[in-house]
PDB file of C-alpha atoms and ligand atoms in Angstrom:
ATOM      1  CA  UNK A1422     -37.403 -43.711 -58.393  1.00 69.00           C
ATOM      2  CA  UNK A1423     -38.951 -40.469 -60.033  1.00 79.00           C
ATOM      3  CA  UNK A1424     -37.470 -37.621 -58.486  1.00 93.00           C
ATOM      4  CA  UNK A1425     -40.120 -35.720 -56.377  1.00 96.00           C
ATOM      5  CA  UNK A1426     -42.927 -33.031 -56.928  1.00 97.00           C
ATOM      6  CA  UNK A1427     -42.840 -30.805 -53.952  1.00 98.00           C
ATOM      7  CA  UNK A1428     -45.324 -28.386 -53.242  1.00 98.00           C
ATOM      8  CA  UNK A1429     -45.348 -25.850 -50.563  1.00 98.00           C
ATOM      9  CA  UNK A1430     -47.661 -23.486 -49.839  1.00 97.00           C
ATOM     10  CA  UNK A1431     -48.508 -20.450 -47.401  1.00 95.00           C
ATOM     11  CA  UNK A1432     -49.291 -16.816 -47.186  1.00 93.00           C
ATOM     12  CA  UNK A1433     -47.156 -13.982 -47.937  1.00 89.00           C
ATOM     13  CA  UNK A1434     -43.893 -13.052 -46.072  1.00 89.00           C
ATOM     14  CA  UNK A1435     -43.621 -16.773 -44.790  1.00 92.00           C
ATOM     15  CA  UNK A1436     -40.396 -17.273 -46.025  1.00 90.00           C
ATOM     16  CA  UNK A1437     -41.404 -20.214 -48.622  1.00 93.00           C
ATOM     17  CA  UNK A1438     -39.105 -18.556 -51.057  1.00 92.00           C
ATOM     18  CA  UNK A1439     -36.065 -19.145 -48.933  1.00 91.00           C
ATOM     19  CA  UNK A1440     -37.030 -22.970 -47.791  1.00 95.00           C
ATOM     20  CA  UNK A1441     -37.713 -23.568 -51.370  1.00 96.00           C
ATOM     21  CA  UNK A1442     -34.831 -22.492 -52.986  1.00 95.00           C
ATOM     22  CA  UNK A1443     -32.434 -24.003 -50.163  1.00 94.00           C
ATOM     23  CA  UNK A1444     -34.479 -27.566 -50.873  1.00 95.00           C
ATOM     24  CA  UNK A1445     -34.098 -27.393 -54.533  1.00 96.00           C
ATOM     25  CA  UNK A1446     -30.759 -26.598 -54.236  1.00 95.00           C
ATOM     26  CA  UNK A1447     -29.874 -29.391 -51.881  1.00 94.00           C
ATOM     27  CA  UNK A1448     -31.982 -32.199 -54.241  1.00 95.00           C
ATOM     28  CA  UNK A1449     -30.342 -30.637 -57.733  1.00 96.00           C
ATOM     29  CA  UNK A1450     -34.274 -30.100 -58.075  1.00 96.00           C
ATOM     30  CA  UNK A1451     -36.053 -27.350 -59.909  1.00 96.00           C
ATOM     31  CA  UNK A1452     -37.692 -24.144 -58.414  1.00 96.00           C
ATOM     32  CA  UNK A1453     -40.350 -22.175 -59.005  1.00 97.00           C
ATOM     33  CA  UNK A1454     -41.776 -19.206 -58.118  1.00 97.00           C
ATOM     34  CA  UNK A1455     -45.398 -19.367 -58.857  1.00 98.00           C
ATOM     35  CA  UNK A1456     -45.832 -16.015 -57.769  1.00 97.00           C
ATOM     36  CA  UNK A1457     -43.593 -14.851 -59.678  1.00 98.00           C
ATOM     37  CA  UNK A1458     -45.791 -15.852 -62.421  1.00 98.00           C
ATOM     38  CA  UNK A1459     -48.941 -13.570 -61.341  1.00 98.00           C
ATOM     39  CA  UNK A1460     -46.342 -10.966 -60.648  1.00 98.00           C
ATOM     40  CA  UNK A1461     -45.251 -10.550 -63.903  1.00 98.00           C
ATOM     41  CA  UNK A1462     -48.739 -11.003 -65.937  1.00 98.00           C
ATOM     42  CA  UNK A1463     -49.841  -8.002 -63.060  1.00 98.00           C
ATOM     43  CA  UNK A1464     -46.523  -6.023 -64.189  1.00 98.00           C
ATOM     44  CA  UNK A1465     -46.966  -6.116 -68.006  1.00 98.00           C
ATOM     45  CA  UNK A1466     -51.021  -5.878 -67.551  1.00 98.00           C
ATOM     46  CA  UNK A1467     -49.942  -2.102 -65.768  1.00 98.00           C
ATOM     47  CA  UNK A1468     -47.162  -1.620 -68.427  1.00 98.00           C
ATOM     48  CA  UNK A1469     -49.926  -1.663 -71.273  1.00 98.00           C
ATOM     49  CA  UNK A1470     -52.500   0.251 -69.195  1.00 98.00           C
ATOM     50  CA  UNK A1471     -55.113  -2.679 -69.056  1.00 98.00           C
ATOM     51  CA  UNK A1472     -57.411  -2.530 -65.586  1.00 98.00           C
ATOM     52  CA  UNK A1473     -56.789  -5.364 -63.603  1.00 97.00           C
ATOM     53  CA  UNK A1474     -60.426  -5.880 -63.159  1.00 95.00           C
ATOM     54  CA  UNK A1475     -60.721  -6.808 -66.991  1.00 97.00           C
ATOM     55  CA  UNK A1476     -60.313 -10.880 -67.070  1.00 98.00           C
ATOM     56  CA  UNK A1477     -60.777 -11.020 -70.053  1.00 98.00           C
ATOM     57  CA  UNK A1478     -57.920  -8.848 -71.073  1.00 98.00           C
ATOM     58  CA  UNK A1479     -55.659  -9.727 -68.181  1.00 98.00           C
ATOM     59  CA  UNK A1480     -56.387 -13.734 -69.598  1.00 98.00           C
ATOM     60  CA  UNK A1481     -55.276 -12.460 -72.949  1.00 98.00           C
ATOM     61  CA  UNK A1482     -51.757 -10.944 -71.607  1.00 98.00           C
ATOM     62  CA  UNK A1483     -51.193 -14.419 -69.840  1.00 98.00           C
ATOM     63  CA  UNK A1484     -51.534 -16.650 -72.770  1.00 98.00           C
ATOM     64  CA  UNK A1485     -49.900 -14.197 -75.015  1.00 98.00           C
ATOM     65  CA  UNK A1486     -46.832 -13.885 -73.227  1.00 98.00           C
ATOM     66  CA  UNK A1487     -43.443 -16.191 -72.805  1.00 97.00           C
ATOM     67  CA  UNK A1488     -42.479 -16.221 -68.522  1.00 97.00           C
ATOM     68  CA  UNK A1489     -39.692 -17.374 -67.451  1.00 96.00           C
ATOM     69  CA  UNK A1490     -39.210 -17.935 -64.368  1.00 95.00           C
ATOM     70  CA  UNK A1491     -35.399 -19.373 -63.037  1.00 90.00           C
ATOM     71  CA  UNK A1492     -33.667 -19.666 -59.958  1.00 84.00           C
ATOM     72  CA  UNK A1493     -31.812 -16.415 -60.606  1.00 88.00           C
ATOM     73  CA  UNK A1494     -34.153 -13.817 -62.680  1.00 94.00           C
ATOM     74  CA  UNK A1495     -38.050 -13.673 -63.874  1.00 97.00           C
ATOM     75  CA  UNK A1496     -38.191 -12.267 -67.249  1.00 98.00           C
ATOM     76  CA  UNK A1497     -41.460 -11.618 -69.301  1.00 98.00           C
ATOM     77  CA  UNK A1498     -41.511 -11.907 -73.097  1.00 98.00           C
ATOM     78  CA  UNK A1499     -37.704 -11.533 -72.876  1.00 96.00           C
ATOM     79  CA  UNK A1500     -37.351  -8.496 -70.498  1.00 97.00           C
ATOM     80  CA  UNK A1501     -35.886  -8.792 -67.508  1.00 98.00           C
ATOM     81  CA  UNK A1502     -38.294  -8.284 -64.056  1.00 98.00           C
ATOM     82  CA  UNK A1503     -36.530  -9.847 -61.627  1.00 97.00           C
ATOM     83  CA  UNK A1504     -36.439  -6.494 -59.599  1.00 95.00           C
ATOM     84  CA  UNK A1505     -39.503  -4.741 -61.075  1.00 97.00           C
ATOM     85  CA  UNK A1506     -41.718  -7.315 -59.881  1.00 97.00           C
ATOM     86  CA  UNK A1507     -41.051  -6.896 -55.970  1.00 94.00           C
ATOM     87  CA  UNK A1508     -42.430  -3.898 -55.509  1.00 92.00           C
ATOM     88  CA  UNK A1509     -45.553  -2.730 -53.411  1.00 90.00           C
ATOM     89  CA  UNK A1510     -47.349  -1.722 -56.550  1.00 94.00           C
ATOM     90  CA  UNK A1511     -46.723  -5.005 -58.362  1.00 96.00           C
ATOM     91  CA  UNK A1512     -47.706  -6.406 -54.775  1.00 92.00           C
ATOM     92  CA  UNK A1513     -51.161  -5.414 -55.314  1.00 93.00           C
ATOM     93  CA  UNK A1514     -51.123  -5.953 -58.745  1.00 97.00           C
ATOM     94  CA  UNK A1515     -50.484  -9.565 -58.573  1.00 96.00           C
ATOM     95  CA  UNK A1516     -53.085 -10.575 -55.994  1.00 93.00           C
ATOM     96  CA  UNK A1517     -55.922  -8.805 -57.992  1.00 95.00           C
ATOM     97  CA  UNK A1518     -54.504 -11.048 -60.798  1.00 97.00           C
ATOM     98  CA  UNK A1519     -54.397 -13.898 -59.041  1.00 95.00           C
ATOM     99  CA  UNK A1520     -58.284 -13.537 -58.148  1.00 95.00           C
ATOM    100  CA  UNK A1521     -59.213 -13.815 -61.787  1.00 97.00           C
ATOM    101  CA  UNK A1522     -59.975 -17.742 -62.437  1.00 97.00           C
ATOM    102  CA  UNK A1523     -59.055 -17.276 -66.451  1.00 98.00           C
ATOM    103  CA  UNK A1524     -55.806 -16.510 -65.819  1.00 98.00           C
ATOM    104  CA  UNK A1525     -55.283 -18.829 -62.845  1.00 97.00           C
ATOM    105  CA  UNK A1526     -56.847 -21.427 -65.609  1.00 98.00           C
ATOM    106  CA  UNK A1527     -53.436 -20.423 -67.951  1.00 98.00           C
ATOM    107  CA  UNK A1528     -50.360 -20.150 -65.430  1.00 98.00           C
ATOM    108  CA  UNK A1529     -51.657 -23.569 -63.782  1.00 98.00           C
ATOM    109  CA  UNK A1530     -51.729 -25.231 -67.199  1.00 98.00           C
ATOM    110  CA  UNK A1531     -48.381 -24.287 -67.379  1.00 98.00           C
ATOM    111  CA  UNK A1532     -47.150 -24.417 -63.721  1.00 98.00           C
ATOM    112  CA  UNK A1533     -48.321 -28.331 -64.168  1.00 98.00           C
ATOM    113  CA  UNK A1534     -46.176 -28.822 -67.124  1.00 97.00           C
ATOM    114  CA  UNK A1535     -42.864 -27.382 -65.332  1.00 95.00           C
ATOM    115  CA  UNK A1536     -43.543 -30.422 -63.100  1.00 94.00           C
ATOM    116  CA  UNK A1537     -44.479 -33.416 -65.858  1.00 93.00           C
ATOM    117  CA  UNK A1538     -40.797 -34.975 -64.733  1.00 91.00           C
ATOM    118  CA  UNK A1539     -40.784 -34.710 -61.262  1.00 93.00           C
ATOM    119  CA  UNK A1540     -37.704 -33.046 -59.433  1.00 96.00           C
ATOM    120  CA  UNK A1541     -39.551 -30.201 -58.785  1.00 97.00           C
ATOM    121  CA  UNK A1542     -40.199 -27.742 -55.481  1.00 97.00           C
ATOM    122  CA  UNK A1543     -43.094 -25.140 -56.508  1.00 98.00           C
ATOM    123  CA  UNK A1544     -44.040 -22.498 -54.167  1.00 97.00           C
ATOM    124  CA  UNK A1545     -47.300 -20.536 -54.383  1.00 97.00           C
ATOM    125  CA  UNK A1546     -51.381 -20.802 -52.994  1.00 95.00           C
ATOM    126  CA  UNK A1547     -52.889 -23.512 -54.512  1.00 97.00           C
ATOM    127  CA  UNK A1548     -50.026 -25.705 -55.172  1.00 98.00           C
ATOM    128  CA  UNK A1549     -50.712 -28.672 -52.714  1.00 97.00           C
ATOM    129  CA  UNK A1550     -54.704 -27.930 -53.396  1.00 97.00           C
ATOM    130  CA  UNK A1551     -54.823 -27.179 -57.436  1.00 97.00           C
ATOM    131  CA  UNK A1552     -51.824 -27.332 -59.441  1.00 98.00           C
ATOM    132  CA  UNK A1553     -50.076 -31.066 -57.683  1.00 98.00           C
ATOM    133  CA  UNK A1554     -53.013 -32.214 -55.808  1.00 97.00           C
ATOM    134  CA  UNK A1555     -50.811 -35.482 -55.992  1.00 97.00           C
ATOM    135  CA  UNK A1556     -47.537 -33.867 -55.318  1.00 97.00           C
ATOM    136  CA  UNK A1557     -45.168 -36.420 -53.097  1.00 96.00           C
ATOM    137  CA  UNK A1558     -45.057 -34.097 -50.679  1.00 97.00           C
ATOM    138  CA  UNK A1559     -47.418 -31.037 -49.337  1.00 98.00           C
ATOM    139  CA  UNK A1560     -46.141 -28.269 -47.036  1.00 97.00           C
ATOM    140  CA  UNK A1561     -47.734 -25.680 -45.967  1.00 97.00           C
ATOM    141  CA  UNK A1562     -45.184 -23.068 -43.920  1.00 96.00           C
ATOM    142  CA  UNK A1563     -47.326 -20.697 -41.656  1.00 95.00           C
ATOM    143  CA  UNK A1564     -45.876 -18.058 -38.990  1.00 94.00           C
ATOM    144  CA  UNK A1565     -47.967 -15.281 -36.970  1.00 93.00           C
ATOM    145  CA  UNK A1566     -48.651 -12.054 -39.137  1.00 91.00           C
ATOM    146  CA  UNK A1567     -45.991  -9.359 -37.117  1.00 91.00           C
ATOM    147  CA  UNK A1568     -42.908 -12.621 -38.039  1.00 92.00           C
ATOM    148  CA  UNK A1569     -44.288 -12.414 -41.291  1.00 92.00           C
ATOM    149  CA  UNK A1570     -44.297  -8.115 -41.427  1.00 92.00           C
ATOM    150  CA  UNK A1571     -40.597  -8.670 -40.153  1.00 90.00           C
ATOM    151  CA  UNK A1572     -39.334 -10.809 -42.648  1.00 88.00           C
ATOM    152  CA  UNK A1573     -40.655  -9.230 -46.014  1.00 85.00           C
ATOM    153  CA  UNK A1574     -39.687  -5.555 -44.510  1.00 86.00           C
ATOM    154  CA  UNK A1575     -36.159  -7.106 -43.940  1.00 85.00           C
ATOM    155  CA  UNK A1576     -36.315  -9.057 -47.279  1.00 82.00           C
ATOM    156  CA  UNK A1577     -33.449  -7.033 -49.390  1.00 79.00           C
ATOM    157  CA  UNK A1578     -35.109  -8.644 -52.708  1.00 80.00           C
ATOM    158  CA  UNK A1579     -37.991  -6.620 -52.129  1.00 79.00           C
ATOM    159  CA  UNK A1580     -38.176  -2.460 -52.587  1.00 76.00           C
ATOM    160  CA  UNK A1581     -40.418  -0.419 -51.054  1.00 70.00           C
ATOM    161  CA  UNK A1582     -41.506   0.762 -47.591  1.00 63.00           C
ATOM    162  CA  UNK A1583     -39.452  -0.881 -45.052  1.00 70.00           C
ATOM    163  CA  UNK A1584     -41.853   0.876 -42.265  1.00 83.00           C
ATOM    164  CA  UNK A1585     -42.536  -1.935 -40.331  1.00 87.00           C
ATOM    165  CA  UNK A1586     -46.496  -0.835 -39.543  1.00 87.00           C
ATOM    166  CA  UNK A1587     -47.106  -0.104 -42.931  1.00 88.00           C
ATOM    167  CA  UNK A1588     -45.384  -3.448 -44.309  1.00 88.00           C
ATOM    168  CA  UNK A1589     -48.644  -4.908 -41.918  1.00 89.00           C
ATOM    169  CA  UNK A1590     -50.830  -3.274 -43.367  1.00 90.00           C
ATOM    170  CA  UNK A1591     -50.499  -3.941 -46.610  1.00 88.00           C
ATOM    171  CA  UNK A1592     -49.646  -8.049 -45.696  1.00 90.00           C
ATOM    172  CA  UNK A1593     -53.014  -8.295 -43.840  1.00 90.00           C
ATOM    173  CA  UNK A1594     -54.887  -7.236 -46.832  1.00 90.00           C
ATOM    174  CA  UNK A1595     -53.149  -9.416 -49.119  1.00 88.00           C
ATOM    175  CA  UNK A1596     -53.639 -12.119 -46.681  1.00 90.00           C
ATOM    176  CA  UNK A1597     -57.135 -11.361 -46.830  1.00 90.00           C
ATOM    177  CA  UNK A1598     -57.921 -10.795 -50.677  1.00 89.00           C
ATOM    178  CA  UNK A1599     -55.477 -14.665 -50.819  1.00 88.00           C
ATOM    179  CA  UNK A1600     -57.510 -16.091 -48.484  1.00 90.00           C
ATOM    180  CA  UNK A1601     -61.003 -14.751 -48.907  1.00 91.00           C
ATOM    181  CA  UNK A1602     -61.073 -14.936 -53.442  1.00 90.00           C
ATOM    182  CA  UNK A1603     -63.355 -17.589 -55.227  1.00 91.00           C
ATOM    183  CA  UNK A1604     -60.838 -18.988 -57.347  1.00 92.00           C
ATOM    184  CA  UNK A1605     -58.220 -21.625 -55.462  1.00 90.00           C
ATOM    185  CA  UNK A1606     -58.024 -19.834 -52.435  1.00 91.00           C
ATOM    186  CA  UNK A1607     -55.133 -19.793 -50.002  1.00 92.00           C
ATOM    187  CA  UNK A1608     -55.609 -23.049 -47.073  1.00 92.00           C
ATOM    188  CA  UNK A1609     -53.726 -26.178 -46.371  1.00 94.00           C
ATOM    189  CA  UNK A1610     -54.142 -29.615 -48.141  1.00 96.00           C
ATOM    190  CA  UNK A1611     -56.078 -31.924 -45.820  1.00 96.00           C
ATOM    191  CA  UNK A1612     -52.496 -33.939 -46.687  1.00 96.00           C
ATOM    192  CA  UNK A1613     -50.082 -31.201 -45.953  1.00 97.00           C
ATOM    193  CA  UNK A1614     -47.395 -31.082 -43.436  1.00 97.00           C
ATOM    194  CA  UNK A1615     -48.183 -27.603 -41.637  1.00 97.00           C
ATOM    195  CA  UNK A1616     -45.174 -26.266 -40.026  1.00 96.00           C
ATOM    196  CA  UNK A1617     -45.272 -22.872 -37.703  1.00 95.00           C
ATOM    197  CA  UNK A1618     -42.228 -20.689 -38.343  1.00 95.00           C
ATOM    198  CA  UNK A1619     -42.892 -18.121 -36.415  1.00 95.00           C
ATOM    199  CA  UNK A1620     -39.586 -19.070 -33.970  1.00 94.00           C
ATOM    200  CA  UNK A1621     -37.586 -21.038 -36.208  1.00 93.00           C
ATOM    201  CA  UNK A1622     -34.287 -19.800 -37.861  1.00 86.00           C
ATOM    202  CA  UNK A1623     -34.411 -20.298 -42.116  1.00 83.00           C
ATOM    203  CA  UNK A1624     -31.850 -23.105 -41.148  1.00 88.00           C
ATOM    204  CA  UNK A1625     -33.852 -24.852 -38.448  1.00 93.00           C
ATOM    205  CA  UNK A1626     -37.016 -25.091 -41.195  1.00 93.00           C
ATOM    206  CA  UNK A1627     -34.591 -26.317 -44.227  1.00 93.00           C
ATOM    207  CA  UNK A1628     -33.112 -29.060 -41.926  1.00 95.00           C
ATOM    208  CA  UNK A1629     -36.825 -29.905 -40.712  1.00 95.00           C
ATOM    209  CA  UNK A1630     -38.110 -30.094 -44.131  1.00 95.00           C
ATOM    210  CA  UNK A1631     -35.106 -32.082 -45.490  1.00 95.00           C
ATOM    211  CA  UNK A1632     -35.709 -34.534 -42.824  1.00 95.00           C
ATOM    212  CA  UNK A1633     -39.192 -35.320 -43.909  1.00 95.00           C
ATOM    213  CA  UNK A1634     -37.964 -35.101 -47.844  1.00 94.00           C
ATOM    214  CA  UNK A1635     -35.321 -37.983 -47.076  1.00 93.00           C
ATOM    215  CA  UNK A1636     -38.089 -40.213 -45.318  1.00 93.00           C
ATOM    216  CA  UNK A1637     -40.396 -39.670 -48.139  1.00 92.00           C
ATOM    217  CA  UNK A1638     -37.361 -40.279 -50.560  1.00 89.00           C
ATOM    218  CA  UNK A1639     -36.949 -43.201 -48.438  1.00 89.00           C
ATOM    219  CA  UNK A1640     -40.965 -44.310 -48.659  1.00 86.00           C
ATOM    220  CA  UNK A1641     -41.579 -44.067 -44.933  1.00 82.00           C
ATOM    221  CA  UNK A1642     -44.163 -41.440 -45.117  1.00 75.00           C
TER     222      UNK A1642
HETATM  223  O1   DC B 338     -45.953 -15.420 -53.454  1.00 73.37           O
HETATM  224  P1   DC B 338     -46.135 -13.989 -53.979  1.00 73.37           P
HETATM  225  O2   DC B 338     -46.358 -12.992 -52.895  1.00 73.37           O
HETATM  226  O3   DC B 338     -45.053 -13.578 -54.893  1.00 73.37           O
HETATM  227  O4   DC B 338     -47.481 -14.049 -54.844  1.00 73.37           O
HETATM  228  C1   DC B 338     -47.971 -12.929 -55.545  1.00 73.37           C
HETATM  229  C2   DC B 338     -49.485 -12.974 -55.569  1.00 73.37           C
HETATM  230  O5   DC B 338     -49.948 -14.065 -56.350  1.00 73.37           O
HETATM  231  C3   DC B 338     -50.137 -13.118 -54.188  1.00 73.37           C
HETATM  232  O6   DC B 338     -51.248 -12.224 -54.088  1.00 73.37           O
HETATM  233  C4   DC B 338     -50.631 -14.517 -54.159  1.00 73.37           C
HETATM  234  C5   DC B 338     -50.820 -14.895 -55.584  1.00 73.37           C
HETATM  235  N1   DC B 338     -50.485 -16.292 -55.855  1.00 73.37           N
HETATM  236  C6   DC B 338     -51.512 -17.155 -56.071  1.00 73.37           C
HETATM  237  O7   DC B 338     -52.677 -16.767 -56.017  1.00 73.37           O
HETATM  238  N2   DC B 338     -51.255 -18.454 -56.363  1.00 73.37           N
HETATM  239  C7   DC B 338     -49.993 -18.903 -56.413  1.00 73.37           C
HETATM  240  N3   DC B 338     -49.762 -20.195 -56.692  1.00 73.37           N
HETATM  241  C8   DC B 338     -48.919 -18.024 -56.156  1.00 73.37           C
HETATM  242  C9   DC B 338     -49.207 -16.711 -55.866  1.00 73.37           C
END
């Protein structure tokens, strides 16, 4: 059997990242970031001084540039952004990226051929929606916005303000410029699984989600 295409999807501070990566790893499938990917077209756009509001320009950085993005580091035309990219500034930077449909047009070209050969767990937006709208499986992670705050001010991968009020703040409007865009916003595939985190453990969601990737491994979903 082909070895899966898994999408999953939600807003920020979910904790997508952590299921994903603990799935992958599990499977001996891929991961990617997809984020990660409108991160670092957002960091070098600020790097070379080019508004964010320019699509044209912005669209022009995306297809010019080589991303990597790995389990262990991000890297952008060969430099290294791993840690540059999780910052409040590249926070914002990113999701006024992410609004422009040119360069959502170039990283979902190539987010779509990471996953030609299956064995694949993608995290981002639009995955289940745009980039695998046939993806084996669809999940979309949710949890209430103050779980959310909690877990990106506690995430140690991210820098920044670890004020927990002003961690809120600056989720809700991300949650609302994800959410409210034109191009592929943030929802649920009508054929997602939508599971609340809100008072589950990392652990508790992996072992949920592995259960339902064993009984779609096993064709009973
Ligand atoms: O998942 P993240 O917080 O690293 O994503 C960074 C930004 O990119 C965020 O504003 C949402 C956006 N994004 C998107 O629009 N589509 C994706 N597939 C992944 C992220």
């Amino acid at each position: 059997m082909k070895p899966l295409v898994i999408a999953i999807d939600g807003p920020s501070g979910v904790g997508k990242g952590t299921v994903a990566r603990a799935l992958a790893a599990e499977l001996g499938y891929q991961h990617v970031d997809s984020g990660a990917m409108y991160r670092a077209v957002g960091w070098k756009a600020l790097q070379l001084g080019v508004p964010l509001e320019r699509e044209d320009a912005v669209a022009a950085i995306a297809s010019g540039s080589t991303i990597e993005v790995s389990a262990t580091m991000v890297a952008i035309d060969g430099h290294d952004v791993t840690r540059a990219i999780r910052t409040p500034e590249i926070d914002k930077a990113a999701a006024a990226v992410a609004r422009l449909p040119k360069v959502r047009t170039i990283l979902v070209e190539r987010q779509r051929a990471m996953g030609e050969s299956g064995g694949i767990v993608m995290e981002g937006r639009d995955i289940g929606t745009v980039v695998f709208p046939h993806a084996d499986l669809k999940l979309y992670l949710d949890a209430s916005a103050e779980e959310r705050a909690r877990r990106r001010a506690n995430d140690p991968a991210h820098s920044g303000p670890v004020a927990l009020a002003e961690v809120a703040t600056a989720l809700k409007e991300r949650d609302r410029s994800d959410s409210t865009r034109a191009a592929s916003p943030l929802y649920a595939a009508a054929d997602a699984i939508v599971i609340d985190t809100t008072h589950a453990a990392v652990p508790e969601v992996v072992a949920q989600v592995m259960s339902i990737v064993r009984r779609t491994l096993a064709g009973e979903r």
